[in-house]
Short mmCIF file of N, CA and C in Angstrom, two decimals:
data_model
loop_
_atom_site.label_atom_id
_atom_site.label_comp_id
_atom_site.label_asym_id
_atom_site.label_seq_id
_atom_site.Cartn_x
_atom_site.Cartn_y
_atom_site.Cartn_z
N MET G 1 11.40 15.35 -31.95
CA MET G 1 11.18 15.42 -30.53
C MET G 1 12.01 14.35 -29.81
N ASP G 2 12.36 13.25 -30.48
CA ASP G 2 12.83 12.17 -29.65
C ASP G 2 14.29 12.34 -29.23
N ILE G 3 15.24 12.40 -30.24
CA ILE G 3 16.65 12.44 -29.82
C ILE G 3 16.92 13.74 -29.06
N SER G 4 16.25 14.84 -29.46
CA SER G 4 16.60 16.12 -28.83
C SER G 4 16.27 16.08 -27.35
N LEU G 5 15.27 15.28 -26.97
CA LEU G 5 14.93 15.20 -25.53
C LEU G 5 16.12 14.64 -24.76
N ILE G 6 16.74 13.58 -25.33
CA ILE G 6 17.86 12.97 -24.61
C ILE G 6 19.01 13.96 -24.50
N PHE G 7 19.28 14.68 -25.60
CA PHE G 7 20.40 15.62 -25.55
C PHE G 7 20.10 16.76 -24.58
N LYS G 8 18.84 17.16 -24.51
CA LYS G 8 18.50 18.24 -23.57
C LYS G 8 18.79 17.79 -22.14
N ILE G 9 18.30 16.59 -21.79
CA ILE G 9 18.49 16.11 -20.42
C ILE G 9 19.97 15.91 -20.14
N ALA G 10 20.70 15.37 -21.13
CA ALA G 10 22.14 15.15 -20.92
C ALA G 10 22.84 16.49 -20.72
N ALA G 11 22.42 17.51 -21.50
CA ALA G 11 23.07 18.82 -21.35
C ALA G 11 22.83 19.36 -19.95
N VAL G 12 21.56 19.26 -19.49
CA VAL G 12 21.26 19.75 -18.14
C VAL G 12 22.12 19.00 -17.13
N GLY G 13 22.22 17.68 -17.30
CA GLY G 13 23.00 16.89 -16.35
C GLY G 13 24.45 17.30 -16.32
N ILE G 14 25.03 17.52 -17.52
CA ILE G 14 26.46 17.88 -17.56
C ILE G 14 26.69 19.25 -16.94
N ILE G 15 25.80 20.21 -17.27
CA ILE G 15 25.96 21.56 -16.72
C ILE G 15 25.89 21.51 -15.20
N VAL G 16 24.91 20.73 -14.68
CA VAL G 16 24.77 20.65 -13.22
C VAL G 16 26.00 19.98 -12.63
N ALA G 17 26.54 18.98 -13.32
CA ALA G 17 27.73 18.32 -12.78
C ALA G 17 28.87 19.32 -12.64
N VAL G 18 29.09 20.10 -13.70
CA VAL G 18 30.19 21.08 -13.65
C VAL G 18 29.93 22.10 -12.56
N LEU G 19 28.68 22.58 -12.51
CA LEU G 19 28.37 23.60 -11.50
C LEU G 19 28.59 23.05 -10.10
N ASN G 20 28.19 21.79 -9.91
CA ASN G 20 28.35 21.21 -8.57
C ASN G 20 29.82 21.20 -8.17
N ILE G 21 30.66 20.77 -9.12
CA ILE G 21 32.08 20.68 -8.78
C ILE G 21 32.61 22.08 -8.47
N LEU G 22 32.21 23.05 -9.30
CA LEU G 22 32.69 24.42 -9.05
C LEU G 22 32.25 24.90 -7.67
N LEU G 23 30.96 24.69 -7.38
CA LEU G 23 30.43 25.23 -6.13
C LEU G 23 31.05 24.51 -4.93
N THR G 24 31.18 23.18 -5.03
CA THR G 24 31.77 22.49 -3.86
C THR G 24 33.24 22.88 -3.71
N ARG G 25 33.94 23.06 -4.85
CA ARG G 25 35.35 23.45 -4.74
C ARG G 25 35.47 24.79 -4.03
N SER G 26 34.51 25.71 -4.33
CA SER G 26 34.65 27.04 -3.71
C SER G 26 33.94 27.08 -2.37
N GLY G 27 33.54 25.89 -1.84
CA GLY G 27 33.09 25.85 -0.47
C GLY G 27 31.61 26.11 -0.29
N ARG G 28 30.85 26.46 -1.36
CA ARG G 28 29.42 26.77 -1.16
C ARG G 28 28.62 25.50 -1.47
N ASP G 29 28.57 24.59 -0.47
CA ASP G 29 27.91 23.32 -0.75
C ASP G 29 26.40 23.46 -0.82
N ASP G 30 25.83 24.40 -0.02
CA ASP G 30 24.36 24.50 -0.02
C ASP G 30 23.87 24.93 -1.39
N GLN G 31 24.62 25.88 -2.03
CA GLN G 31 24.16 26.32 -3.36
C GLN G 31 24.27 25.17 -4.36
N ALA G 32 25.26 24.30 -4.16
CA ALA G 32 25.38 23.15 -5.08
C ALA G 32 24.12 22.30 -4.98
N LEU G 33 23.65 22.11 -3.73
CA LEU G 33 22.42 21.32 -3.57
C LEU G 33 21.25 22.00 -4.25
N MET G 34 21.20 23.35 -4.11
CA MET G 34 20.09 24.08 -4.76
C MET G 34 20.13 23.87 -6.27
N VAL G 35 21.32 23.94 -6.83
CA VAL G 35 21.44 23.76 -8.29
C VAL G 35 20.97 22.37 -8.69
N THR G 36 21.37 21.37 -7.88
CA THR G 36 20.94 20.00 -8.21
C THR G 36 19.42 19.88 -8.14
N LEU G 37 18.82 20.48 -7.13
CA LEU G 37 17.35 20.41 -7.01
C LEU G 37 16.68 21.08 -8.20
N ALA G 38 17.20 22.25 -8.58
CA ALA G 38 16.58 22.97 -9.70
C ALA G 38 16.68 22.12 -10.96
N ALA G 39 17.85 21.53 -11.18
CA ALA G 39 18.02 20.72 -12.40
C ALA G 39 17.07 19.53 -12.36
N LEU G 40 16.90 18.96 -11.17
CA LEU G 40 16.00 17.81 -11.06
C LEU G 40 14.58 18.19 -11.46
N VAL G 41 14.15 19.37 -11.01
CA VAL G 41 12.79 19.80 -11.35
C VAL G 41 12.67 20.00 -12.86
N VAL G 42 13.69 20.61 -13.46
CA VAL G 42 13.62 20.85 -14.91
C VAL G 42 13.53 19.52 -15.66
N VAL G 43 14.39 18.58 -15.26
CA VAL G 43 14.41 17.30 -15.98
C VAL G 43 13.11 16.56 -15.75
N LEU G 44 12.58 16.68 -14.53
CA LEU G 44 11.31 16.00 -14.24
C LEU G 44 10.21 16.51 -15.16
N THR G 45 10.13 17.83 -15.36
CA THR G 45 9.06 18.35 -16.22
C THR G 45 9.21 17.81 -17.64
N LEU G 46 10.50 17.70 -18.09
CA LEU G 46 10.70 17.18 -19.46
C LEU G 46 10.24 15.73 -19.53
N VAL G 47 10.64 14.92 -18.51
CA VAL G 47 10.40 13.48 -18.60
C VAL G 47 8.94 13.17 -18.39
N VAL G 48 8.27 13.94 -17.51
CA VAL G 48 6.86 13.65 -17.25
C VAL G 48 6.05 13.78 -18.52
N GLN G 49 6.39 14.77 -19.34
CA GLN G 49 5.65 14.93 -20.60
C GLN G 49 5.82 13.69 -21.48
N GLN G 50 7.06 13.20 -21.55
CA GLN G 50 7.32 12.04 -22.40
C GLN G 50 6.61 10.80 -21.87
N ILE G 51 6.59 10.64 -20.55
CA ILE G 51 5.97 9.45 -19.95
C ILE G 51 4.47 9.48 -20.15
N SER G 52 3.87 10.68 -20.06
CA SER G 52 2.40 10.73 -20.23
C SER G 52 2.05 10.40 -21.68
N ASP G 53 2.90 10.86 -22.63
CA ASP G 53 2.63 10.47 -24.02
C ASP G 53 2.69 8.95 -24.16
N LEU G 54 3.72 8.35 -23.53
CA LEU G 54 3.87 6.89 -23.66
C LEU G 54 2.67 6.17 -23.10
N PHE G 55 2.22 6.57 -21.91
CA PHE G 55 1.11 5.83 -21.30
C PHE G 55 -0.18 6.06 -22.06
N ASP G 56 -0.36 7.27 -22.64
CA ASP G 56 -1.56 7.47 -23.47
C ASP G 56 -1.52 6.54 -24.67
N LEU G 57 -0.32 6.42 -25.28
CA LEU G 57 -0.20 5.55 -26.46
C LEU G 57 -0.52 4.11 -26.07
N ILE G 58 0.01 3.65 -24.92
CA ILE G 58 -0.27 2.27 -24.50
C ILE G 58 -1.75 2.10 -24.23
N ARG G 59 -2.36 3.13 -23.58
CA ARG G 59 -3.79 2.99 -23.25
C ARG G 59 -4.61 2.88 -24.53
N ASN G 60 -4.29 3.73 -25.54
CA ASN G 60 -5.12 3.68 -26.75
C ASN G 60 -4.87 2.39 -27.51
N LEU G 61 -3.60 1.96 -27.53
CA LEU G 61 -3.27 0.84 -28.40
C LEU G 61 -3.84 -0.45 -27.84
N PHE G 62 -3.75 -0.64 -26.52
CA PHE G 62 -4.16 -1.93 -25.96
C PHE G 62 -5.54 -1.86 -25.33
N GLY G 63 -6.23 -0.70 -25.51
CA GLY G 63 -7.59 -0.64 -25.01
C GLY G 63 -7.66 -0.75 -23.51
N LEU G 64 -6.69 -0.23 -22.82
CA LEU G 64 -6.71 -0.33 -21.35
C LEU G 64 -7.66 0.66 -20.74
N MET L 1 12.77 -2.50 -39.93
CA MET L 1 14.19 -2.76 -39.63
C MET L 1 14.88 -1.47 -39.20
N GLU L 2 14.54 -0.35 -39.87
CA GLU L 2 15.24 0.89 -39.50
C GLU L 2 14.79 1.35 -38.12
N VAL L 3 13.58 0.91 -37.70
CA VAL L 3 13.16 1.26 -36.33
C VAL L 3 14.12 0.62 -35.34
N LEU L 4 14.51 -0.63 -35.64
CA LEU L 4 15.42 -1.32 -34.71
C LEU L 4 16.75 -0.59 -34.65
N VAL L 5 17.26 -0.17 -35.81
CA VAL L 5 18.55 0.53 -35.83
C VAL L 5 18.43 1.82 -35.04
N LYS L 6 17.31 2.53 -35.25
CA LYS L 6 17.13 3.80 -34.54
C LYS L 6 17.06 3.56 -33.04
N ALA L 7 16.35 2.49 -32.64
CA ALA L 7 16.22 2.20 -31.21
C ALA L 7 17.58 1.88 -30.61
N VAL L 8 18.39 1.10 -31.34
CA VAL L 8 19.71 0.73 -30.80
C VAL L 8 20.58 1.98 -30.67
N VAL L 9 20.50 2.88 -31.66
CA VAL L 9 21.33 4.09 -31.60
C VAL L 9 20.92 4.94 -30.40
N ILE L 10 19.58 5.09 -30.23
CA ILE L 10 19.11 5.88 -29.09
C ILE L 10 19.55 5.22 -27.79
N ALA L 11 19.46 3.89 -27.74
CA ALA L 11 19.80 3.19 -26.49
C ALA L 11 21.27 3.40 -26.15
N ILE L 12 22.14 3.27 -27.15
CA ILE L 12 23.58 3.36 -26.86
C ILE L 12 23.95 4.79 -26.46
N THR L 13 23.46 5.79 -27.22
CA THR L 13 23.80 7.16 -26.82
C THR L 13 23.23 7.46 -25.44
N GLY L 14 22.00 7.00 -25.19
CA GLY L 14 21.41 7.24 -23.87
C GLY L 14 22.23 6.60 -22.78
N ALA L 15 22.66 5.36 -23.02
CA ALA L 15 23.43 4.67 -21.99
C ALA L 15 24.74 5.41 -21.72
N LEU L 16 25.36 5.92 -22.79
CA LEU L 16 26.63 6.65 -22.58
C LEU L 16 26.38 7.89 -21.74
N PHE L 17 25.31 8.62 -22.07
CA PHE L 17 25.05 9.85 -21.29
C PHE L 17 24.72 9.50 -19.85
N ILE L 18 24.01 8.36 -19.66
CA ILE L 18 23.65 7.98 -18.29
C ILE L 18 24.92 7.71 -17.49
N LEU L 19 25.86 7.00 -18.15
CA LEU L 19 27.12 6.72 -17.44
C LEU L 19 27.86 8.01 -17.13
N LEU L 20 27.79 8.94 -18.09
CA LEU L 20 28.52 10.20 -17.89
C LEU L 20 27.99 10.93 -16.67
N ILE L 21 26.66 10.93 -16.52
CA ILE L 21 26.07 11.76 -15.46
C ILE L 21 26.01 10.99 -14.15
N LYS L 22 26.12 9.64 -14.22
CA LYS L 22 25.83 8.85 -13.01
C LYS L 22 26.77 9.20 -11.87
N ARG L 23 28.03 9.52 -12.21
CA ARG L 23 29.01 9.72 -11.12
C ARG L 23 28.62 10.91 -10.26
N THR L 24 28.26 12.02 -10.89
CA THR L 24 28.06 13.22 -10.06
C THR L 24 26.64 13.30 -9.54
N ASN L 25 25.60 13.20 -10.43
CA ASN L 25 24.26 13.19 -9.83
C ASN L 25 23.44 12.04 -10.40
N PRO L 26 23.35 10.94 -9.60
CA PRO L 26 22.67 9.74 -10.09
C PRO L 26 21.17 9.93 -10.33
N GLU L 27 20.53 10.94 -9.67
CA GLU L 27 19.07 11.00 -9.85
C GLU L 27 18.74 11.44 -11.27
N ILE L 28 19.55 12.36 -11.83
CA ILE L 28 19.26 12.80 -13.20
C ILE L 28 19.54 11.64 -14.16
N SER L 29 20.52 10.80 -13.83
CA SER L 29 20.80 9.67 -14.74
C SER L 29 19.65 8.68 -14.69
N THR L 30 19.01 8.50 -13.53
CA THR L 30 17.84 7.61 -13.49
C THR L 30 16.72 8.17 -14.36
N LEU L 31 16.50 9.49 -14.25
CA LEU L 31 15.45 10.10 -15.09
C LEU L 31 15.80 9.96 -16.56
N LEU L 32 17.09 10.09 -16.88
CA LEU L 32 17.48 9.96 -18.28
C LEU L 32 17.23 8.54 -18.76
N SER L 33 17.51 7.55 -17.90
CA SER L 33 17.27 6.16 -18.34
C SER L 33 15.79 5.93 -18.53
N LEU L 34 14.97 6.55 -17.69
CA LEU L 34 13.51 6.42 -17.86
C LEU L 34 13.09 7.05 -19.18
N ALA L 35 13.64 8.22 -19.49
CA ALA L 35 13.27 8.90 -20.74
C ALA L 35 13.69 8.08 -21.95
N VAL L 36 14.91 7.53 -21.90
CA VAL L 36 15.39 6.75 -23.05
C VAL L 36 14.52 5.52 -23.25
N SER L 37 14.19 4.82 -22.16
CA SER L 37 13.39 3.59 -22.34
C SER L 37 11.98 3.95 -22.81
N ALA L 38 11.44 5.05 -22.31
CA ALA L 38 10.10 5.45 -22.77
C ALA L 38 10.14 5.75 -24.26
N LEU L 39 11.22 6.43 -24.69
CA LEU L 39 11.34 6.79 -26.10
C LEU L 39 11.38 5.55 -26.98
N ILE L 40 12.15 4.56 -26.55
CA ILE L 40 12.29 3.36 -27.38
C ILE L 40 10.98 2.60 -27.43
N ILE L 41 10.25 2.58 -26.30
CA ILE L 41 8.97 1.86 -26.31
C ILE L 41 7.97 2.58 -27.21
N VAL L 42 8.02 3.94 -27.23
CA VAL L 42 7.12 4.67 -28.13
C VAL L 42 7.44 4.30 -29.57
N LEU L 43 8.74 4.21 -29.87
CA LEU L 43 9.13 3.80 -31.24
C LEU L 43 8.58 2.42 -31.55
N ALA L 44 8.72 1.49 -30.60
CA ALA L 44 8.29 0.12 -30.87
C ALA L 44 6.78 0.08 -31.02
N LEU L 45 6.06 0.84 -30.21
CA LEU L 45 4.60 0.77 -30.27
C LEU L 45 4.08 1.38 -31.56
N ARG L 46 4.85 2.29 -32.15
CA ARG L 46 4.38 2.83 -33.45
C ARG L 46 4.39 1.71 -34.48
N VAL L 47 5.39 0.80 -34.39
CA VAL L 47 5.40 -0.33 -35.33
C VAL L 47 4.20 -1.22 -35.07
N TYR L 48 3.77 -1.28 -33.80
CA TYR L 48 2.71 -2.21 -33.42
C TYR L 48 1.39 -1.85 -34.09
N ASP L 49 1.24 -0.58 -34.58
CA ASP L 49 -0.04 -0.19 -35.19
C ASP L 49 -0.39 -1.14 -36.33
N GLU L 50 0.62 -1.44 -37.20
CA GLU L 50 0.30 -2.33 -38.33
C GLU L 50 -0.08 -3.72 -37.80
N VAL L 51 0.63 -4.16 -36.76
CA VAL L 51 0.34 -5.51 -36.24
C VAL L 51 -1.10 -5.56 -35.76
N SER L 52 -1.56 -4.48 -35.10
CA SER L 52 -2.91 -4.55 -34.53
C SER L 52 -3.94 -4.55 -35.65
N GLU L 53 -3.59 -3.94 -36.82
CA GLU L 53 -4.55 -4.02 -37.94
C GLU L 53 -4.72 -5.47 -38.37
N VAL L 54 -3.59 -6.20 -38.44
CA VAL L 54 -3.69 -7.61 -38.87
C VAL L 54 -4.51 -8.39 -37.85
N VAL L 55 -4.33 -8.06 -36.56
CA VAL L 55 -5.10 -8.77 -35.52
C VAL L 55 -6.58 -8.50 -35.73
N GLN L 56 -6.93 -7.22 -36.02
CA GLN L 56 -8.36 -6.91 -36.25
C GLN L 56 -8.87 -7.74 -37.42
N LEU L 57 -8.05 -7.78 -38.50
CA LEU L 57 -8.49 -8.54 -39.68
C LEU L 57 -8.73 -9.99 -39.29
N ALA L 58 -7.81 -10.57 -38.54
CA ALA L 58 -7.96 -11.97 -38.14
C ALA L 58 -9.24 -12.13 -37.33
N LYS L 59 -9.48 -11.17 -36.44
CA LYS L 59 -10.67 -11.28 -35.58
C LYS L 59 -11.92 -11.29 -36.45
N LEU L 60 -11.97 -10.34 -37.43
CA LEU L 60 -13.20 -10.23 -38.23
C LEU L 60 -13.39 -11.49 -39.07
N SER L 61 -12.29 -11.94 -39.72
CA SER L 61 -12.47 -13.06 -40.65
C SER L 61 -12.83 -14.32 -39.88
N MET L 62 -12.16 -14.59 -38.76
CA MET L 62 -12.45 -15.85 -38.05
C MET L 62 -13.50 -15.61 -36.96
N ASN L 63 -14.14 -14.43 -36.96
CA ASN L 63 -15.15 -13.97 -35.98
C ASN L 63 -14.91 -14.57 -34.59
N ILE L 64 -13.69 -14.32 -34.10
CA ILE L 64 -13.40 -14.67 -32.70
C ILE L 64 -14.10 -13.62 -31.83
N PRO L 65 -14.90 -14.02 -30.82
CA PRO L 65 -15.60 -13.03 -30.00
C PRO L 65 -14.62 -12.09 -29.32
N LYS L 66 -15.05 -10.80 -29.18
CA LYS L 66 -14.14 -9.77 -28.66
C LYS L 66 -13.71 -10.11 -27.25
N SER L 67 -14.57 -10.79 -26.48
CA SER L 67 -14.24 -10.99 -25.07
C SER L 67 -13.04 -11.93 -24.94
N TYR L 68 -12.66 -12.65 -25.99
CA TYR L 68 -11.49 -13.52 -25.88
C TYR L 68 -10.20 -12.75 -26.13
N THR L 69 -10.22 -11.88 -27.19
CA THR L 69 -8.93 -11.25 -27.55
C THR L 69 -8.65 -10.01 -26.70
N GLU L 70 -9.70 -9.41 -26.11
CA GLU L 70 -9.47 -8.14 -25.40
C GLU L 70 -8.57 -8.36 -24.18
N PRO L 71 -8.84 -9.39 -23.31
CA PRO L 71 -7.94 -9.54 -22.16
C PRO L 71 -6.50 -9.77 -22.56
N VAL L 72 -6.30 -10.47 -23.68
CA VAL L 72 -4.93 -10.76 -24.09
C VAL L 72 -4.19 -9.45 -24.37
N LEU L 73 -4.86 -8.57 -25.16
CA LEU L 73 -4.20 -7.30 -25.49
C LEU L 73 -3.96 -6.49 -24.22
N LYS L 74 -4.95 -6.48 -23.32
CA LYS L 74 -4.77 -5.71 -22.09
C LYS L 74 -3.61 -6.25 -21.29
N CYS L 75 -3.49 -7.59 -21.24
CA CYS L 75 -2.38 -8.15 -20.46
C CYS L 75 -1.05 -7.74 -21.07
N VAL L 76 -0.99 -7.65 -22.42
CA VAL L 76 0.27 -7.22 -23.03
C VAL L 76 0.60 -5.80 -22.59
N GLY L 77 -0.43 -4.92 -22.61
CA GLY L 77 -0.19 -3.54 -22.18
C GLY L 77 0.25 -3.48 -20.74
N ILE L 78 -0.43 -4.26 -19.88
CA ILE L 78 -0.05 -4.25 -18.46
C ILE L 78 1.37 -4.75 -18.31
N GLY L 79 1.70 -5.79 -19.07
CA GLY L 79 3.05 -6.35 -18.97
C GLY L 79 4.12 -5.32 -19.31
N ILE L 80 3.86 -4.56 -20.39
CA ILE L 80 4.87 -3.58 -20.81
C ILE L 80 5.07 -2.54 -19.72
N THR L 81 3.95 -1.98 -19.22
CA THR L 81 4.10 -0.92 -18.23
C THR L 81 4.75 -1.44 -16.96
N THR L 82 4.30 -2.64 -16.51
CA THR L 82 4.88 -3.16 -15.28
C THR L 82 6.36 -3.38 -15.45
N ARG L 83 6.73 -3.95 -16.58
CA ARG L 83 8.14 -4.26 -16.82
C ARG L 83 8.97 -2.98 -16.81
N LEU L 84 8.44 -1.93 -17.48
CA LEU L 84 9.19 -0.66 -17.53
C LEU L 84 9.34 -0.08 -16.13
N GLY L 85 8.24 -0.04 -15.40
CA GLY L 85 8.29 0.55 -14.06
C GLY L 85 9.23 -0.19 -13.14
N SER L 86 9.13 -1.52 -13.14
CA SER L 86 9.94 -2.26 -12.16
C SER L 86 11.41 -2.21 -12.54
N ASP L 87 11.73 -2.22 -13.84
CA ASP L 87 13.16 -2.22 -14.18
C ASP L 87 13.79 -0.86 -13.92
N VAL L 88 13.02 0.23 -14.11
CA VAL L 88 13.59 1.54 -13.79
C VAL L 88 13.85 1.62 -12.29
N CYS L 89 12.92 1.09 -11.48
CA CYS L 89 13.15 1.10 -10.03
C CYS L 89 14.36 0.26 -9.68
N LYS L 90 14.53 -0.87 -10.38
CA LYS L 90 15.68 -1.72 -10.08
C LYS L 90 16.98 -1.00 -10.43
N ASP L 91 16.97 -0.26 -11.56
CA ASP L 91 18.18 0.51 -11.91
C ASP L 91 18.49 1.54 -10.85
N ALA L 92 17.42 2.11 -10.27
CA ALA L 92 17.67 3.14 -9.26
C ALA L 92 18.09 2.51 -7.94
N GLY L 93 18.17 1.17 -7.90
CA GLY L 93 18.66 0.51 -6.70
C GLY L 93 17.56 0.14 -5.73
N GLN L 94 16.29 0.31 -6.11
CA GLN L 94 15.19 0.02 -5.17
C GLN L 94 14.54 -1.29 -5.60
N SER L 95 15.16 -2.43 -5.26
CA SER L 95 14.59 -3.69 -5.73
C SER L 95 13.30 -4.01 -4.99
N ALA L 96 13.13 -3.52 -3.77
CA ALA L 96 11.87 -3.77 -3.06
C ALA L 96 10.72 -3.09 -3.79
N VAL L 97 10.94 -1.83 -4.19
CA VAL L 97 9.89 -1.11 -4.91
C VAL L 97 9.61 -1.82 -6.22
N ALA L 98 10.66 -2.31 -6.88
CA ALA L 98 10.48 -2.98 -8.17
C ALA L 98 9.61 -4.22 -8.02
N SER L 99 9.89 -5.02 -6.98
CA SER L 99 9.10 -6.26 -6.85
C SER L 99 7.66 -5.92 -6.48
N SER L 100 7.45 -4.83 -5.75
CA SER L 100 6.05 -4.50 -5.41
C SER L 100 5.32 -4.05 -6.67
N VAL L 101 6.03 -3.35 -7.57
CA VAL L 101 5.38 -2.97 -8.83
C VAL L 101 5.02 -4.21 -9.62
N GLU L 102 5.91 -5.20 -9.60
CA GLU L 102 5.61 -6.43 -10.37
C GLU L 102 4.40 -7.14 -9.78
N ILE L 103 4.33 -7.17 -8.43
CA ILE L 103 3.17 -7.83 -7.81
C ILE L 103 1.89 -7.12 -8.21
N CYS L 104 1.93 -5.78 -8.20
CA CYS L 104 0.74 -5.01 -8.57
C CYS L 104 0.37 -5.31 -10.03
N GLY L 105 1.39 -5.42 -10.91
CA GLY L 105 1.09 -5.73 -12.31
C GLY L 105 0.45 -7.10 -12.45
N ALA L 106 0.94 -8.07 -11.67
CA ALA L 106 0.36 -9.41 -11.76
C ALA L 106 -1.10 -9.38 -11.32
N VAL L 107 -1.38 -8.65 -10.23
CA VAL L 107 -2.77 -8.58 -9.76
C VAL L 107 -3.65 -7.94 -10.81
N CYS L 108 -3.16 -6.86 -11.45
CA CYS L 108 -3.97 -6.20 -12.48
C CYS L 108 -4.20 -7.16 -13.65
N ALA L 109 -3.18 -7.95 -14.00
CA ALA L 109 -3.36 -8.87 -15.13
C ALA L 109 -4.42 -9.90 -14.79
N ILE L 110 -4.38 -10.42 -13.56
CA ILE L 110 -5.41 -11.41 -13.17
C ILE L 110 -6.78 -10.77 -13.21
N PHE L 111 -6.85 -9.49 -12.73
CA PHE L 111 -8.14 -8.81 -12.72
C PHE L 111 -8.69 -8.67 -14.14
N VAL L 112 -7.78 -8.39 -15.09
CA VAL L 112 -8.23 -8.21 -16.47
C VAL L 112 -8.70 -9.53 -17.04
N ALA L 113 -8.02 -10.63 -16.61
CA ALA L 113 -8.36 -11.92 -17.21
C ALA L 113 -9.53 -12.59 -16.52
N LEU L 114 -10.14 -11.94 -15.52
CA LEU L 114 -11.23 -12.58 -14.76
C LEU L 114 -12.36 -13.06 -15.67
N PRO L 115 -12.95 -12.21 -16.55
CA PRO L 115 -14.06 -12.71 -17.38
C PRO L 115 -13.67 -13.94 -18.18
N LEU L 116 -12.40 -13.93 -18.65
CA LEU L 116 -11.96 -15.08 -19.44
C LEU L 116 -11.99 -16.33 -18.57
N ILE L 117 -11.51 -16.20 -17.34
CA ILE L 117 -11.48 -17.36 -16.44
C ILE L 117 -12.89 -17.83 -16.15
N LYS L 118 -13.81 -16.87 -15.99
CA LYS L 118 -15.20 -17.27 -15.69
C LYS L 118 -15.76 -18.09 -16.82
N THR L 119 -15.58 -17.59 -18.09
CA THR L 119 -16.15 -18.37 -19.20
C THR L 119 -15.49 -19.74 -19.26
N PHE L 120 -14.19 -19.79 -18.92
CA PHE L 120 -13.47 -21.06 -18.97
C PHE L 120 -14.08 -22.04 -17.97
N ILE L 121 -14.32 -21.54 -16.76
CA ILE L 121 -14.87 -22.44 -15.73
C ILE L 121 -16.25 -22.89 -16.14
N ARG L 122 -17.05 -21.93 -16.70
CA ARG L 122 -18.41 -22.34 -17.09
C ARG L 122 -18.31 -23.42 -18.17
N LEU L 123 -17.34 -23.22 -19.10
CA LEU L 123 -17.20 -24.22 -20.17
C LEU L 123 -16.91 -25.60 -19.56
N ILE L 124 -15.98 -25.63 -18.59
CA ILE L 124 -15.62 -26.92 -17.99
C ILE L 124 -16.84 -27.50 -17.27
N GLY L 125 -17.61 -26.61 -16.62
CA GLY L 125 -18.79 -27.09 -15.90
C GLY L 125 -19.74 -27.79 -16.86
N GLU L 126 -19.93 -27.20 -18.07
CA GLU L 126 -20.86 -27.82 -19.02
C GLU L 126 -20.32 -29.17 -19.48
N LEU L 127 -19.00 -29.22 -19.71
CA LEU L 127 -18.44 -30.49 -20.24
C LEU L 127 -18.57 -31.58 -19.19
N ALA L 128 -18.20 -31.20 -17.91
CA ALA L 128 -18.17 -32.27 -16.90
C ALA L 128 -19.57 -32.72 -16.55
#
């Protein structure tokens, strides 16, 4: 689960970067923004899962 | 030892990917830095399981009352979370948000240590 998460997020980031350049080059800037927003939501869902696992681990380990 | 090597490898690859993505969309790179640091802390905390067993053993053998060691562990947990939160905010360029997170962490740490401080003051009262 661990390294693959980083590669997943990096892949999403790279794809969005390429798409943004393509879309801005062809003049459709609003769609570029939409793509960035969509990618942000996808990455957020991935990261939120990882962060909740981390905070649960800290809570159990330190008795918080 | 291999945990350290694994953490360094994850950190370096993560940092490279963050740099790669930072130019075009910095928000995803901030999320990636958060994910990488969370991952490394999870790795480190898995090592901590053995350490906490030794702490339990020490507590039982030297019968240190629980109310003394519990705030210490809680403060460590608060410290880790506060540090992670404020440094990610600082990376994202929001140093004001980072310092407010640190202030909140300090207040929580004091709140956790309150019973300890009370027993300390009572102890001093008896001595004086």
